Amino acid sequence: MTLEDLNLQIYGCKKCRLWQEAKHGVPGEGPLDAKVMIIGQNPGADEDKTGRPFVGRAGKYLTKTLAEYGIKRENVFITNIVKHISPENRKPYPDEVSACLPYLNNQISIIKPKIIVLLGESAKETPRLEGIKYVQIIHPSAAMRFTKMRDRFRIQISELSNLINSTEA
Ligand code: SF4
């Protein structure tokens, strides 16, 4: 299966209730051979509007901070565990996560990243696979709001940058 096939499946998916109020499915984006994959929990309003991941305020903050430490967003595959927005941006229910996880698992099998970066809560739900390094960091929306978290977030991105540089492609 190709990434394009998977995207088409996501756009037409009705495996859980979340498609009903969404404008767009948000499969994720990035190069097929990305060494690093970043995974959030679910798309927000800006992502639902555009069909693209992490394009709202938190996404822009993440992109800017990554760039400050030499990590180009265009080299990273960015996605979420759940591919449609939740009503009022609530946390996805466990049955919605279970219904959607096969898409993420397929994306991981296709892209074969060396490093997976888990943002905030997404860490609890992402399956761990052998041969991949997992890094859990503060969600950028929390880092934007709280100074202490922002400082910690920057340290985590700096450590991520070192890990990427020391991990063979
Ligand atoms: S959230 Fe996932 S499982 Fe639910 S409808 Fe959307 S793509 Fe399908």
Short mmCIF file of N, CA and C and ligand atoms in Angstrom, two decimals:
data_model
loop_
_atom_site.label_atom_id
_atom_site.label_comp_id
_atom_site.label_asym_id
_atom_site.label_seq_id
_atom_site.Cartn_x
_atom_site.Cartn_y
_atom_site.Cartn_z
N MET A 1 0.83 -1.20 0.00
CA MET A 1 0.00 0.00 0.00
C MET A 1 0.87 1.26 0.00
N THR A 2 0.46 2.25 -0.79
CA THR A 2 1.22 3.50 -0.82
C THR A 2 0.60 4.50 0.16
N LEU A 3 1.34 5.57 0.41
CA LEU A 3 0.84 6.64 1.27
C LEU A 3 -0.40 7.30 0.64
N GLU A 4 -0.38 7.40 -0.69
CA GLU A 4 -1.53 8.00 -1.39
C GLU A 4 -2.79 7.15 -1.18
N ASP A 5 -2.62 5.82 -1.28
CA ASP A 5 -3.77 4.91 -1.06
C ASP A 5 -4.32 5.12 0.35
N LEU A 6 -3.39 5.22 1.29
CA LEU A 6 -3.76 5.38 2.70
C LEU A 6 -4.50 6.71 2.91
N ASN A 7 -3.99 7.76 2.27
CA ASN A 7 -4.63 9.08 2.38
C ASN A 7 -6.07 9.02 1.86
N LEU A 8 -6.25 8.33 0.72
CA LEU A 8 -7.60 8.22 0.15
C LEU A 8 -8.53 7.48 1.10
N GLN A 9 -8.00 6.44 1.73
CA GLN A 9 -8.82 5.70 2.71
C GLN A 9 -9.23 6.61 3.87
N ILE A 10 -8.27 7.43 4.33
CA ILE A 10 -8.56 8.33 5.46
C ILE A 10 -9.61 9.37 5.05
N TYR A 11 -9.47 9.94 3.85
CA TYR A 11 -10.44 10.96 3.40
C TYR A 11 -11.86 10.40 3.37
N GLY A 12 -11.96 9.10 3.05
CA GLY A 12 -13.32 8.53 2.93
C GLY A 12 -13.73 7.70 4.13
N CYS A 13 -12.96 7.74 5.19
CA CYS A 13 -13.17 6.82 6.32
C CYS A 13 -14.41 7.19 7.15
N LYS A 14 -15.16 6.15 7.54
CA LYS A 14 -16.31 6.34 8.43
C LYS A 14 -16.25 5.30 9.55
N LYS A 15 -15.03 4.91 9.94
CA LYS A 15 -14.90 3.82 10.91
C LYS A 15 -15.26 4.24 12.33
N CYS A 16 -15.26 5.54 12.59
CA CYS A 16 -15.77 6.00 13.89
C CYS A 16 -16.61 7.24 13.63
N ARG A 17 -17.16 7.83 14.68
CA ARG A 17 -18.11 8.95 14.51
C ARG A 17 -17.46 10.27 14.11
N LEU A 18 -16.14 10.38 14.20
CA LEU A 18 -15.51 11.70 14.10
C LEU A 18 -15.60 12.34 12.71
N TRP A 19 -15.74 11.55 11.66
CA TRP A 19 -15.81 12.14 10.31
C TRP A 19 -17.05 13.03 10.17
N GLN A 20 -18.10 12.76 10.97
CA GLN A 20 -19.40 13.39 10.75
C GLN A 20 -19.36 14.91 10.85
N GLU A 21 -18.57 15.43 11.81
CA GLU A 21 -18.56 16.89 11.99
C GLU A 21 -17.29 17.53 11.41
N ALA A 22 -16.45 16.71 10.79
CA ALA A 22 -15.18 17.25 10.28
C ALA A 22 -15.34 17.78 8.86
N LYS A 23 -14.54 18.81 8.54
CA LYS A 23 -14.52 19.33 7.17
C LYS A 23 -13.56 18.49 6.32
N HIS A 24 -12.42 18.14 6.90
CA HIS A 24 -11.39 17.39 6.17
C HIS A 24 -10.79 16.31 7.06
N GLY A 25 -10.42 15.20 6.44
CA GLY A 25 -9.52 14.28 7.10
C GLY A 25 -8.12 14.88 7.04
N VAL A 26 -7.31 14.61 8.06
CA VAL A 26 -5.94 15.17 8.10
C VAL A 26 -4.96 14.00 8.24
N PRO A 27 -4.54 13.42 7.11
CA PRO A 27 -3.67 12.24 7.20
C PRO A 27 -2.29 12.52 7.78
N GLY A 28 -1.76 13.70 7.48
CA GLY A 28 -0.37 14.01 7.85
C GLY A 28 0.41 14.33 6.60
N GLU A 29 1.63 14.81 6.79
CA GLU A 29 2.44 15.17 5.61
C GLU A 29 3.92 15.10 5.93
N GLY A 30 4.69 14.92 4.87
CA GLY A 30 6.14 14.86 5.03
C GLY A 30 6.71 13.89 4.03
N PRO A 31 8.04 13.82 3.95
CA PRO A 31 8.67 12.95 2.95
C PRO A 31 8.49 11.47 3.27
N LEU A 32 8.44 10.67 2.23
CA LEU A 32 8.27 9.22 2.36
C LEU A 32 9.41 8.56 3.13
N ASP A 33 10.61 9.18 3.01
CA ASP A 33 11.79 8.58 3.65
C ASP A 33 12.20 9.36 4.90
N ALA A 34 11.23 9.99 5.56
CA ALA A 34 11.56 10.82 6.74
C ALA A 34 12.24 9.96 7.83
N LYS A 35 13.32 10.48 8.37
CA LYS A 35 14.00 9.79 9.47
C LYS A 35 13.22 9.99 10.78
N VAL A 36 12.51 11.11 10.83
CA VAL A 36 11.80 11.47 12.06
C VAL A 36 10.31 11.63 11.78
N MET A 37 9.53 11.08 12.69
CA MET A 37 8.08 11.24 12.59
C MET A 37 7.61 11.92 13.88
N ILE A 38 6.75 12.93 13.77
CA ILE A 38 6.21 13.60 14.95
C ILE A 38 4.73 13.28 15.01
N ILE A 39 4.28 12.85 16.18
CA ILE A 39 2.89 12.41 16.31
C ILE A 39 2.18 13.18 17.43
N GLY A 40 1.10 13.85 17.06
CA GLY A 40 0.24 14.50 18.03
C GLY A 40 -1.00 13.66 18.26
N GLN A 41 -1.99 14.23 18.95
CA GLN A 41 -3.15 13.41 19.27
C GLN A 41 -4.26 13.49 18.21
N ASN A 42 -4.69 14.70 17.88
CA ASN A 42 -5.77 14.83 16.89
C ASN A 42 -5.71 16.22 16.25
N PRO A 43 -6.28 16.40 15.05
CA PRO A 43 -6.23 17.72 14.41
C PRO A 43 -7.11 18.72 15.15
N GLY A 44 -6.74 19.99 15.10
CA GLY A 44 -7.55 21.06 15.67
C GLY A 44 -8.31 21.79 14.56
N ALA A 45 -8.85 22.97 14.90
CA ALA A 45 -9.72 23.69 13.96
C ALA A 45 -8.98 24.11 12.68
N ASP A 46 -7.76 24.63 12.81
CA ASP A 46 -7.02 25.07 11.63
C ASP A 46 -6.66 23.89 10.73
N GLU A 47 -6.36 22.78 11.37
CA GLU A 47 -6.01 21.58 10.61
C GLU A 47 -7.24 21.03 9.89
N ASP A 48 -8.39 21.08 10.59
CA ASP A 48 -9.64 20.62 9.99
C ASP A 48 -10.01 21.48 8.78
N LYS A 49 -9.77 22.78 8.92
CA LYS A 49 -10.10 23.72 7.83
C LYS A 49 -9.23 23.47 6.59
N THR A 50 -7.96 23.18 6.82
CA THR A 50 -7.01 23.10 5.70
C THR A 50 -6.71 21.65 5.25
N GLY A 51 -6.98 20.68 6.12
CA GLY A 51 -6.61 19.30 5.80
C GLY A 51 -5.13 19.02 6.02
N ARG A 52 -4.42 19.98 6.67
CA ARG A 52 -2.97 19.80 6.90
C ARG A 52 -2.67 19.77 8.40
N PRO A 53 -1.67 18.99 8.81
CA PRO A 53 -1.38 18.86 10.24
C PRO A 53 -0.56 20.02 10.79
N PHE A 54 -0.81 20.39 12.02
CA PHE A 54 0.03 21.37 12.75
C PHE A 54 0.27 22.67 11.97
N VAL A 55 -0.84 23.28 11.54
CA VAL A 55 -0.73 24.56 10.84
C VAL A 55 -1.29 25.71 11.67
N GLY A 56 -1.84 25.41 12.85
CA GLY A 56 -2.36 26.46 13.73
C GLY A 56 -1.24 27.08 14.56
N ARG A 57 -1.60 27.78 15.62
CA ARG A 57 -0.59 28.49 16.43
C ARG A 57 0.44 27.52 17.01
N ALA A 58 -0.05 26.42 17.57
CA ALA A 58 0.88 25.45 18.18
C ALA A 58 1.80 24.85 17.12
N GLY A 59 1.24 24.58 15.95
CA GLY A 59 2.03 24.02 14.86
C GLY A 59 3.10 24.98 14.39
N LYS A 60 2.72 26.27 14.31
CA LYS A 60 3.71 27.27 13.86
C LYS A 60 4.82 27.40 14.91
N TYR A 61 4.42 27.36 16.17
CA TYR A 61 5.42 27.46 17.25
C TYR A 61 6.37 26.24 17.21
N LEU A 62 5.78 25.07 16.98
CA LEU A 62 6.60 23.86 16.87
C LEU A 62 7.58 23.98 15.70
N THR A 63 7.07 24.40 14.54
CA THR A 63 7.91 24.53 13.34
C THR A 63 9.05 25.50 13.59
N LYS A 64 8.73 26.64 14.24
CA LYS A 64 9.74 27.67 14.49
C LYS A 64 10.81 27.15 15.47
N THR A 65 10.36 26.46 16.52
CA THR A 65 11.34 25.96 17.51
C THR A 65 12.21 24.86 16.90
N LEU A 66 11.61 23.99 16.11
CA LEU A 66 12.41 22.95 15.43
C LEU A 66 13.50 23.63 14.59
N ALA A 67 13.10 24.64 13.83
CA ALA A 67 14.04 25.33 12.92
C ALA A 67 15.18 25.97 13.72
N GLU A 68 14.87 26.52 14.89
CA GLU A 68 15.92 27.16 15.71
C GLU A 68 17.01 26.15 16.12
N TYR A 69 16.62 24.88 16.17
CA TYR A 69 17.62 23.86 16.53
C TYR A 69 18.02 23.02 15.30
N GLY A 70 17.81 23.58 14.13
CA GLY A 70 18.33 22.95 12.90
C GLY A 70 17.49 21.81 12.36
N ILE A 71 16.25 21.68 12.85
CA ILE A 71 15.39 20.60 12.34
C ILE A 71 14.37 21.23 11.38
N LYS A 72 14.47 20.86 10.11
CA LYS A 72 13.55 21.43 9.12
C LYS A 72 12.25 20.63 9.10
N ARG A 73 11.16 21.36 9.21
CA ARG A 73 9.86 20.67 9.21
C ARG A 73 9.66 19.85 7.94
N GLU A 74 10.17 20.37 6.81
CA GLU A 74 9.94 19.64 5.55
C GLU A 74 10.68 18.31 5.49
N ASN A 75 11.59 18.07 6.44
CA ASN A 75 12.28 16.77 6.48
C ASN A 75 11.61 15.78 7.42
N VAL A 76 10.55 16.24 8.09
CA VAL A 76 9.91 15.43 9.13
C VAL A 76 8.51 15.05 8.66
N PHE A 77 8.07 13.84 9.00
CA PHE A 77 6.67 13.48 8.71
C PHE A 77 5.85 13.79 9.96
N ILE A 78 4.83 14.63 9.80
CA ILE A 78 4.02 15.05 10.95
C ILE A 78 2.59 14.54 10.79
N THR A 79 2.09 13.91 11.83
CA THR A 79 0.73 13.38 11.78
C THR A 79 0.13 13.35 13.18
N ASN A 80 -1.05 12.77 13.27
CA ASN A 80 -1.73 12.59 14.56
C ASN A 80 -2.19 11.16 14.69
N ILE A 81 -2.51 10.76 15.91
CA ILE A 81 -3.04 9.41 16.13
C ILE A 81 -4.41 9.29 15.48
N VAL A 82 -5.25 10.31 15.69
CA VAL A 82 -6.61 10.31 15.16
C VAL A 82 -6.66 11.33 14.02
N LYS A 83 -7.27 10.96 12.90
CA LYS A 83 -7.13 11.76 11.67
C LYS A 83 -8.28 12.75 11.41
N HIS A 84 -9.31 12.76 12.25
CA HIS A 84 -10.37 13.77 12.13
C HIS A 84 -10.49 14.54 13.45
N ILE A 85 -10.90 15.79 13.35
CA ILE A 85 -11.09 16.64 14.54
C ILE A 85 -12.20 16.04 15.43
N SER A 86 -12.09 16.29 16.74
CA SER A 86 -13.15 15.87 17.66
C SER A 86 -14.07 17.05 17.93
N PRO A 87 -15.35 16.81 18.21
CA PRO A 87 -16.25 17.91 18.55
C PRO A 87 -15.68 18.72 19.73
N GLU A 88 -15.67 20.03 19.58
CA GLU A 88 -15.12 20.95 20.58
C GLU A 88 -13.71 20.58 21.01
N ASN A 89 -13.00 19.93 20.13
CA ASN A 89 -11.61 19.56 20.37
C ASN A 89 -11.43 18.72 21.63
N ARG A 90 -12.45 17.92 21.97
CA ARG A 90 -12.31 17.04 23.14
C ARG A 90 -11.28 15.96 22.83
N LYS A 91 -10.81 15.31 23.92
CA LYS A 91 -9.88 14.19 23.75
C LYS A 91 -10.61 13.06 23.02
N PRO A 92 -9.99 12.45 22.02
CA PRO A 92 -10.67 11.33 21.34
C PRO A 92 -10.97 10.20 22.33
N TYR A 93 -12.14 9.54 22.15
CA TYR A 93 -12.50 8.42 23.02
C TYR A 93 -11.67 7.20 22.62
N PRO A 94 -11.53 6.26 23.60
CA PRO A 94 -10.72 5.07 23.29
C PRO A 94 -11.16 4.31 22.05
N ASP A 95 -12.47 4.22 21.81
CA ASP A 95 -12.90 3.46 20.61
C ASP A 95 -12.52 4.22 19.33
N GLU A 96 -12.45 5.54 19.39
CA GLU A 96 -12.04 6.32 18.22
C GLU A 96 -10.54 6.13 17.96
N VAL A 97 -9.79 6.10 19.05
CA VAL A 97 -8.34 5.86 18.93
C VAL A 97 -8.10 4.47 18.32
N SER A 98 -8.83 3.47 18.85
CA SER A 98 -8.63 2.09 18.34
C SER A 98 -9.00 2.01 16.87
N ALA A 99 -10.09 2.69 16.48
CA ALA A 99 -10.52 2.62 15.08
C ALA A 99 -9.49 3.26 14.16
N CYS A 100 -8.82 4.30 14.64
CA CYS A 100 -7.92 5.07 13.77
C CYS A 100 -6.47 4.58 13.79
N LEU A 101 -6.08 3.89 14.85
CA LEU A 101 -4.67 3.49 14.99
C LEU A 101 -4.09 2.71 13.80
N PRO A 102 -4.90 1.84 13.13
CA PRO A 102 -4.31 1.12 11.98
C PRO A 102 -3.73 2.07 10.92
N TYR A 103 -4.31 3.26 10.77
CA TYR A 103 -3.75 4.21 9.78
C TYR A 103 -2.35 4.65 10.20
N LEU A 104 -2.20 4.95 11.48
CA LEU A 104 -0.87 5.37 11.97
C LEU A 104 0.12 4.21 11.82
N ASN A 105 -0.32 3.00 12.18
CA ASN A 105 0.57 1.84 12.06
C ASN A 105 1.02 1.65 10.62
N ASN A 106 0.09 1.84 9.68
CA ASN A 106 0.45 1.72 8.25
C ASN A 106 1.42 2.82 7.84
N GLN A 107 1.20 4.03 8.33
CA GLN A 107 2.12 5.13 7.99
C GLN A 107 3.52 4.81 8.51
N ILE A 108 3.60 4.26 9.72
CA ILE A 108 4.92 3.93 10.28
C ILE A 108 5.58 2.83 9.44
N SER A 109 4.78 1.83 9.01
CA SER A 109 5.37 0.74 8.19
C SER A 109 5.87 1.27 6.85
N ILE A 110 5.18 2.25 6.28
CA ILE A 110 5.59 2.77 4.97
C ILE A 110 6.83 3.66 5.12
N ILE A 111 6.81 4.54 6.11
CA ILE A 111 7.87 5.54 6.24
C ILE A 111 9.13 4.97 6.92
N LYS A 112 8.92 4.03 7.81
CA LYS A 112 10.03 3.40 8.55
C LYS A 112 10.95 4.45 9.20
N PRO A 113 10.40 5.28 10.08
CA PRO A 113 11.24 6.30 10.72
C PRO A 113 12.23 5.67 11.71
N LYS A 114 13.33 6.37 11.95
CA LYS A 114 14.29 5.91 12.96
C LYS A 114 13.88 6.43 14.34
N ILE A 115 13.24 7.62 14.33
CA ILE A 115 12.89 8.28 15.58
C ILE A 115 11.42 8.70 15.51
N ILE A 116 10.67 8.42 16.57
CA ILE A 116 9.29 8.91 16.65
C ILE A 116 9.18 9.85 17.84
N VAL A 117 8.71 11.06 17.58
CA VAL A 117 8.57 12.07 18.62
C VAL A 117 7.09 12.15 18.98
N LEU A 118 6.80 11.94 20.25
CA LEU A 118 5.41 11.92 20.72
C LEU A 118 5.11 13.20 21.47
N LEU A 119 4.08 13.89 21.03
CA LEU A 119 3.74 15.17 21.65
C LEU A 119 2.70 14.95 22.74
N GLY A 120 3.04 15.32 23.96
CA GLY A 120 2.09 15.29 25.09
C GLY A 120 1.38 13.97 25.24
N GLU A 121 0.06 14.03 25.24
CA GLU A 121 -0.79 12.87 25.54
C GLU A 121 -0.67 11.74 24.52
N SER A 122 -0.22 12.07 23.32
CA SER A 122 -0.17 11.05 22.27
C SER A 122 0.75 9.89 22.67
N ALA A 123 1.64 10.15 23.63
CA ALA A 123 2.60 9.13 24.05
C ALA A 123 1.91 7.90 24.62
N LYS A 124 0.78 8.12 25.28
CA LYS A 124 0.12 6.99 25.95
C LYS A 124 -0.46 6.01 24.94
N GLU A 125 -0.88 6.51 23.81
CA GLU A 125 -1.65 5.67 22.89
C GLU A 125 -0.84 5.11 21.72
N THR A 126 0.36 5.63 21.51
CA THR A 126 1.13 5.18 20.35
C THR A 126 1.82 3.85 20.65
N PRO A 127 1.58 2.83 19.80
CA PRO A 127 2.25 1.55 20.04
C PRO A 127 3.76 1.67 19.86
N ARG A 128 4.52 0.95 20.64
CA ARG A 128 5.99 0.98 20.53
C ARG A 128 6.46 -0.20 19.67
N LEU A 129 7.33 0.10 18.73
CA LEU A 129 7.85 -0.93 17.84
C LEU A 129 9.36 -1.05 18.02
N GLU A 130 9.85 -2.26 17.87
CA GLU A 130 11.29 -2.49 18.02
C GLU A 130 12.06 -1.78 16.91
N GLY A 131 13.24 -1.30 17.23
CA GLY A 131 14.10 -0.69 16.22
C GLY A 131 13.85 0.80 16.02
N ILE A 132 12.86 1.35 16.73
CA ILE A 132 12.57 2.79 16.60
C ILE A 132 12.85 3.43 17.97
N LYS A 133 13.51 4.60 17.93
CA LYS A 133 13.73 5.35 19.18
C LYS A 133 12.53 6.25 19.42
N TYR A 134 11.97 6.20 20.61
CA TYR A 134 10.80 7.03 20.94
C TYR A 134 11.22 8.14 21.89
N VAL A 135 10.76 9.35 21.57
CA VAL A 135 11.08 10.51 22.39
C VAL A 135 9.77 11.20 22.73
N GLN A 136 9.52 11.38 24.02
CA GLN A 136 8.30 12.08 24.42
C GLN A 136 8.63 13.52 24.81
N ILE A 137 7.92 14.45 24.21
CA ILE A 137 8.17 15.86 24.57
C ILE A 137 6.85 16.56 24.92
N ILE A 138 6.99 17.70 25.56
CA ILE A 138 5.84 18.52 25.94
C ILE A 138 5.10 18.95 24.67
N HIS A 139 3.78 19.01 24.74
CA HIS A 139 3.02 19.48 23.58
C HIS A 139 3.30 20.97 23.36
N PRO A 140 3.50 21.39 22.10
CA PRO A 140 3.82 22.80 21.87
C PRO A 140 2.76 23.77 22.38
N SER A 141 1.49 23.35 22.42
CA SER A 141 0.47 24.28 22.92
C SER A 141 0.68 24.54 24.41
N ALA A 142 1.14 23.55 25.17
CA ALA A 142 1.45 23.76 26.60
C ALA A 142 2.71 24.60 26.73
N ALA A 143 3.69 24.33 25.87
CA ALA A 143 4.95 25.09 25.93
C ALA A 143 4.72 26.57 25.63
N MET A 144 3.75 26.85 24.76
CA MET A 144 3.46 28.25 24.44
C MET A 144 2.85 28.99 25.63
N ARG A 145 2.11 28.26 26.46
CA ARG A 145 1.34 28.91 27.52
C ARG A 145 2.11 29.10 28.81
N PHE A 146 3.03 28.20 29.13
CA PHE A 146 3.67 28.23 30.46
C PHE A 146 5.18 28.35 30.31
N THR A 147 5.74 29.37 30.96
CA THR A 147 7.17 29.64 30.82
C THR A 147 8.04 28.44 31.17
N LYS A 148 7.72 27.79 32.30
CA LYS A 148 8.57 26.65 32.72
C LYS A 148 8.54 25.54 31.68
N MET A 149 7.36 25.32 31.14
CA MET A 149 7.22 24.26 30.13
C MET A 149 7.95 24.67 28.85
N ARG A 150 7.91 25.97 28.56
CA ARG A 150 8.59 26.46 27.35
C ARG A 150 10.09 26.19 27.44
N ASP A 151 10.65 26.49 28.63
CA ASP A 151 12.09 26.25 28.82
C ASP A 151 12.41 24.76 28.65
N ARG A 152 11.58 23.92 29.26
CA ARG A 152 11.79 22.47 29.18
C ARG A 152 11.64 21.99 27.72
N PHE A 153 10.64 22.54 27.05
CA PHE A 153 10.37 22.18 25.64
C PHE A 153 11.60 22.48 24.78
N ARG A 154 12.20 23.63 25.01
CA ARG A 154 13.37 24.01 24.20
C ARG A 154 14.54 23.05 24.46
N ILE A 155 14.70 22.67 25.72
CA ILE A 155 15.76 21.70 26.05
C ILE A 155 15.47 20.37 25.32
N GLN A 156 14.19 19.97 25.35
CA GLN A 156 13.83 18.69 24.70
C GLN A 156 14.08 18.75 23.20
N ILE A 157 13.79 19.89 22.58
CA ILE A 157 14.03 20.00 21.12
C ILE A 157 15.53 20.01 20.83
N SER A 158 16.28 20.64 21.72
CA SER A 158 17.74 20.64 21.55
C SER A 158 18.29 19.21 21.66
N GLU A 159 17.77 18.44 22.64
CA GLU A 159 18.20 17.04 22.79
C GLU A 159 17.78 16.21 21.58
N LEU A 160 16.60 16.52 21.06
CA LEU A 160 16.12 15.81 19.86
C LEU A 160 17.06 16.07 18.68
N SER A 161 17.46 17.31 18.55
CA SER A 161 18.36 17.67 17.46
C SER A 161 19.67 16.87 17.56
N ASN A 162 20.20 16.76 18.79
CA ASN A 162 21.42 15.96 18.99
C ASN A 162 21.19 14.50 18.63
N LEU A 163 20.02 13.99 19.03
CA LEU A 163 19.71 12.57 18.75
C LEU A 163 19.62 12.35 17.23
N ILE A 164 18.96 13.27 16.53
CA ILE A 164 18.83 13.13 15.07
C ILE A 164 20.21 13.11 14.43
N ASN A 165 21.07 14.03 14.88
CA ASN A 165 22.41 14.12 14.29
C ASN A 165 23.26 12.89 14.58
N SER A 166 22.96 12.21 15.71
CA SER A 166 23.77 11.04 16.04
C SER A 166 23.15 9.74 15.56
N THR A 167 21.97 9.82 14.94
CA THR A 167 21.31 8.61 14.44
C THR A 167 21.52 8.50 12.94
N GLU A 168 21.98 7.34 12.53
CA GLU A 168 22.26 7.16 11.09
C GLU A 168 20.96 7.13 10.30
N ALA A 169 21.01 7.66 9.08
CA ALA A 169 19.79 7.69 8.24
C ALA A 169 19.44 6.28 7.78
S1 SF4 B 1 -10.97 9.57 13.09
FE1 SF4 B 1 -9.91 7.91 12.01
S2 SF4 B 1 -11.22 6.09 12.27
FE2 SF4 B 1 -12.45 7.89 12.78
S3 SF4 B 1 -13.48 8.42 10.87
FE3 SF4 B 1 -11.61 9.63 10.96
S4 SF4 B 1 -10.06 8.44 9.87
FE4 SF4 B 1 -11.77 7.06 10.34
#
